[in-house]
Short mmCIF file of N, CA and C in Angstrom, two decimals:
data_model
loop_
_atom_site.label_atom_id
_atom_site.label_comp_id
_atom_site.label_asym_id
_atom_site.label_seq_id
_atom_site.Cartn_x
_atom_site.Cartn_y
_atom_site.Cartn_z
N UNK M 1049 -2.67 18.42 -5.13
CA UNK M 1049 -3.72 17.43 -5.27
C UNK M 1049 -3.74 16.95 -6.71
N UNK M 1050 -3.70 15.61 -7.37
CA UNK M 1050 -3.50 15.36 -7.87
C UNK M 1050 -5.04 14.40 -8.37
N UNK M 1051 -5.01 14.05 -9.64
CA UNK M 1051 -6.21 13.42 -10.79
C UNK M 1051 -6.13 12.08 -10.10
N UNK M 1052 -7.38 11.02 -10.07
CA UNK M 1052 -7.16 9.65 -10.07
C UNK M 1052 -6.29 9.68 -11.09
N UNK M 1053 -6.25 9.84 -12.13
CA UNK M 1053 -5.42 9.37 -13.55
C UNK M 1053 -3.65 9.90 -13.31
N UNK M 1054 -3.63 10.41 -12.57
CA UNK M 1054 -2.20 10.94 -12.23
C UNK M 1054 -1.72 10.33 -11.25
N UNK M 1055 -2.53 9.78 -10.35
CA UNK M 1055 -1.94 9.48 -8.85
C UNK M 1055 -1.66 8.06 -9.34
N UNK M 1056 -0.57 7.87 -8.58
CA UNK M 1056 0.31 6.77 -9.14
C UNK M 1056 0.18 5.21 -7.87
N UNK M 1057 0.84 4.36 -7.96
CA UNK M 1057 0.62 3.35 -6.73
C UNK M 1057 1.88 3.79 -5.80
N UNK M 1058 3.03 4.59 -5.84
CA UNK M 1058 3.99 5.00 -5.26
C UNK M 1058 3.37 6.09 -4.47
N UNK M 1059 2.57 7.27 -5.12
CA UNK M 1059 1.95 8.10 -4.53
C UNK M 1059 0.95 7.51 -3.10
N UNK M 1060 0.35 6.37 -3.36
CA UNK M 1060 -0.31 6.18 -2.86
C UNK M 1060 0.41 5.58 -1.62
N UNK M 1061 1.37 4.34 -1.58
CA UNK M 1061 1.99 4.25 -0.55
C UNK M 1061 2.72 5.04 -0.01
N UNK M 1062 3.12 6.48 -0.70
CA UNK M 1062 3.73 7.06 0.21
C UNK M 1062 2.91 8.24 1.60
N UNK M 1063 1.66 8.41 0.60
CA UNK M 1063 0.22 8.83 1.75
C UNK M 1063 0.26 8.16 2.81
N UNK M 1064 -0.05 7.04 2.30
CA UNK M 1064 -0.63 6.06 3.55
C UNK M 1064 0.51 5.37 4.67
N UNK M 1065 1.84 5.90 3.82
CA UNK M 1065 2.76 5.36 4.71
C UNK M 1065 3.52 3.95 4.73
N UNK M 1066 2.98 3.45 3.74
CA UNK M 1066 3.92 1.98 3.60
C UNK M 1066 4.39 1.83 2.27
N UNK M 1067 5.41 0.76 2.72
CA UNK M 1067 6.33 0.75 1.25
C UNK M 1067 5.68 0.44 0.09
N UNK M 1068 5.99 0.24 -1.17
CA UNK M 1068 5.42 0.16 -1.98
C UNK M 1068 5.29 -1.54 -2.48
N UNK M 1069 6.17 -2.39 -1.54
CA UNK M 1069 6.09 -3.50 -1.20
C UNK M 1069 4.73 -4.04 -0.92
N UNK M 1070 4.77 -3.32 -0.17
CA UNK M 1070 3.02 -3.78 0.49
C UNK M 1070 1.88 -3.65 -0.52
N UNK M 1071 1.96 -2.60 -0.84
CA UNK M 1071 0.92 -2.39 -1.71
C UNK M 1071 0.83 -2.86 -2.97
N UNK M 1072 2.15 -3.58 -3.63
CA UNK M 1072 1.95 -4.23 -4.46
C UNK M 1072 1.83 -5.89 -4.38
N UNK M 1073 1.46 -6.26 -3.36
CA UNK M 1073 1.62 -7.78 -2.34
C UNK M 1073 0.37 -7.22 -2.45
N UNK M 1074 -0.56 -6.91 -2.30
CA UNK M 1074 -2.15 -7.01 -1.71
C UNK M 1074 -2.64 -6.58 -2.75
N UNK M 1075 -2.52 -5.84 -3.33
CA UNK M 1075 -3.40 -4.88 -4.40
C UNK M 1075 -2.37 -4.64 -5.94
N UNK M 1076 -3.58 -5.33 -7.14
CA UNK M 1076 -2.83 -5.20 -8.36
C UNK M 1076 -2.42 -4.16 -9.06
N UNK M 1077 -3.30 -3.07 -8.79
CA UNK M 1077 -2.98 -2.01 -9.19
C UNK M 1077 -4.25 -0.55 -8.77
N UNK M 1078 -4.15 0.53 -8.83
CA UNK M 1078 -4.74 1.43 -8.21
C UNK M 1078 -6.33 1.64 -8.57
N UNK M 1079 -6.51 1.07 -9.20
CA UNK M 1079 -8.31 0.83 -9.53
C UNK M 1079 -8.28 -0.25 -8.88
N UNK M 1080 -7.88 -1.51 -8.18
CA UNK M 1080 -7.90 -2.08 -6.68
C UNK M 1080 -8.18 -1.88 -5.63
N UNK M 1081 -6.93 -0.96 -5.51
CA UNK M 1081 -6.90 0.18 -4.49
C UNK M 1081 -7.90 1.12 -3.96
N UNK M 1082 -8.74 1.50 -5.18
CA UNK M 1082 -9.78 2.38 -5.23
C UNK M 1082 -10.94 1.63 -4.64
N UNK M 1083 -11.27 0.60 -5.48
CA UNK M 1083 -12.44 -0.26 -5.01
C UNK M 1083 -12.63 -0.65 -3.70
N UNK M 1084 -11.71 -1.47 -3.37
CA UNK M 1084 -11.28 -1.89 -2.18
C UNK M 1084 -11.70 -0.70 -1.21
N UNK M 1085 -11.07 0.36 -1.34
CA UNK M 1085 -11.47 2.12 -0.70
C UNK M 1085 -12.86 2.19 -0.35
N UNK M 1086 -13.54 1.94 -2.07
CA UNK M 1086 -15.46 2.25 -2.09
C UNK M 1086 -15.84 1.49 -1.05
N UNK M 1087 -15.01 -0.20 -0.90
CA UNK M 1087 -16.12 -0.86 -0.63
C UNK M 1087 -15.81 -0.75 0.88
N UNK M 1088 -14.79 -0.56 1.41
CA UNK M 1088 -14.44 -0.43 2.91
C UNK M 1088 -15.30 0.79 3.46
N UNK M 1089 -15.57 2.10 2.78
CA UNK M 1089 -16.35 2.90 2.93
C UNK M 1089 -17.70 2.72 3.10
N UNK M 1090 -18.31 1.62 1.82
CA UNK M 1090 -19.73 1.14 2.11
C UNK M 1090 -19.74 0.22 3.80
N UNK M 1091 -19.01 -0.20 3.45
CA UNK M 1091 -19.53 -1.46 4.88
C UNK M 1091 -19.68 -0.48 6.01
N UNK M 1092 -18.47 0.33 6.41
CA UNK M 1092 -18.01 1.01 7.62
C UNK M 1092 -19.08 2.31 7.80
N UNK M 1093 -19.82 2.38 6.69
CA UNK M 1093 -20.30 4.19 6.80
C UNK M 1093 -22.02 3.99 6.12
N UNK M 1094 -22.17 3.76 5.24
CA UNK M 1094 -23.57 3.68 4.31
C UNK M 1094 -24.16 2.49 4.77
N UNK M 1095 -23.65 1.79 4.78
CA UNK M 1095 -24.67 0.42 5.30
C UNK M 1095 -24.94 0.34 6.66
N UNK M 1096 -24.13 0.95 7.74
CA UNK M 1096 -24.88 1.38 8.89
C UNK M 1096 -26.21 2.34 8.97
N UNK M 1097 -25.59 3.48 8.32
CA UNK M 1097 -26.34 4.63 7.78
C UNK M 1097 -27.90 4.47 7.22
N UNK M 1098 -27.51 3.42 6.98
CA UNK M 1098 -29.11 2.74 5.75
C UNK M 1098 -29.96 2.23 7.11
N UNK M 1099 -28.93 1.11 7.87
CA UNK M 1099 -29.43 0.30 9.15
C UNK M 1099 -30.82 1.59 9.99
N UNK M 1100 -30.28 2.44 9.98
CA UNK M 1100 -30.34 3.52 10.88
C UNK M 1100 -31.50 4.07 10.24
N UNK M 1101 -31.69 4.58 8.81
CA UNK M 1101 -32.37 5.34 8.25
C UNK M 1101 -33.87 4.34 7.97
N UNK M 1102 -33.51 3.22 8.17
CA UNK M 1102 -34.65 2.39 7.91
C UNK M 1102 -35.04 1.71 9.19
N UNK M 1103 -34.09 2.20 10.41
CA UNK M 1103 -35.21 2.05 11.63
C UNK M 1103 -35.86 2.75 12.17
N UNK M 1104 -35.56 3.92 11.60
CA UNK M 1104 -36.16 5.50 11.54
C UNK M 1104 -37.50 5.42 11.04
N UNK M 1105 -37.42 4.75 9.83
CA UNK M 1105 -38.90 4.66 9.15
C UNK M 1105 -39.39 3.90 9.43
N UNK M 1106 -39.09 2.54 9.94
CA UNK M 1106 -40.11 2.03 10.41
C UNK M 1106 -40.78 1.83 11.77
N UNK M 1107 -39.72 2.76 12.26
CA UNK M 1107 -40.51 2.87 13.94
C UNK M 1107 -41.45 4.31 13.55
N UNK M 1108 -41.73 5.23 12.98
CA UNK M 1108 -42.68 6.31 12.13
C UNK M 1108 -43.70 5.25 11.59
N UNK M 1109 -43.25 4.34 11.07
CA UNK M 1109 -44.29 3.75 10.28
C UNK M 1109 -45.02 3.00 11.31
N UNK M 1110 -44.50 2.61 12.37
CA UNK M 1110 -45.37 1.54 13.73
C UNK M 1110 -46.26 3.08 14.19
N UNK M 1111 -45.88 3.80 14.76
CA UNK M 1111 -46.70 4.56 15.73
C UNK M 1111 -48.02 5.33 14.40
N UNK M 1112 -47.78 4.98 13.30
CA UNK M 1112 -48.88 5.55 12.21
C UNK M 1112 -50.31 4.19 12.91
N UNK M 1113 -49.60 3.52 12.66
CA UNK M 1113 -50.33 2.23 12.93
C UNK M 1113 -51.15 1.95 14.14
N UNK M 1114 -50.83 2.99 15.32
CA UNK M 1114 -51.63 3.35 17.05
C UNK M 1114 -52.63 3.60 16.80
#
């Protein structure tokens, strides 16, 4: 297991399985890579999560209101 600061953009296509072609066609370099990562993570995982946690509270907050 290796440091962000160590892991390289070769490392990385070779994880994920594609050439290093690809990954240098889409993405400039591995703090790209990374972001791109955060933000695919936010959409797909936390911002549902939030959806969820705040219909939680406010259906608690309706039946306060009976």
């Amino acid at each position: 297991l290796k440091s962000y600061h160590n892991v390289t953009c070769v490392d990385i296509a070779k994880y994920a399985r594609f050439s290093t072609g690809i990954i240098d066609q889409y993405f400039k370099d591995k703090r790209e890579i990374f972001i791109h990562g955060v933000k695919d993570y936010t959409d797909k995982i936390m911002f549902p999560m939030i959806d969820i946690i705040d219909n939680v509270i406010i259906d608690k907050t309706s039946i306060n209101y009976y």
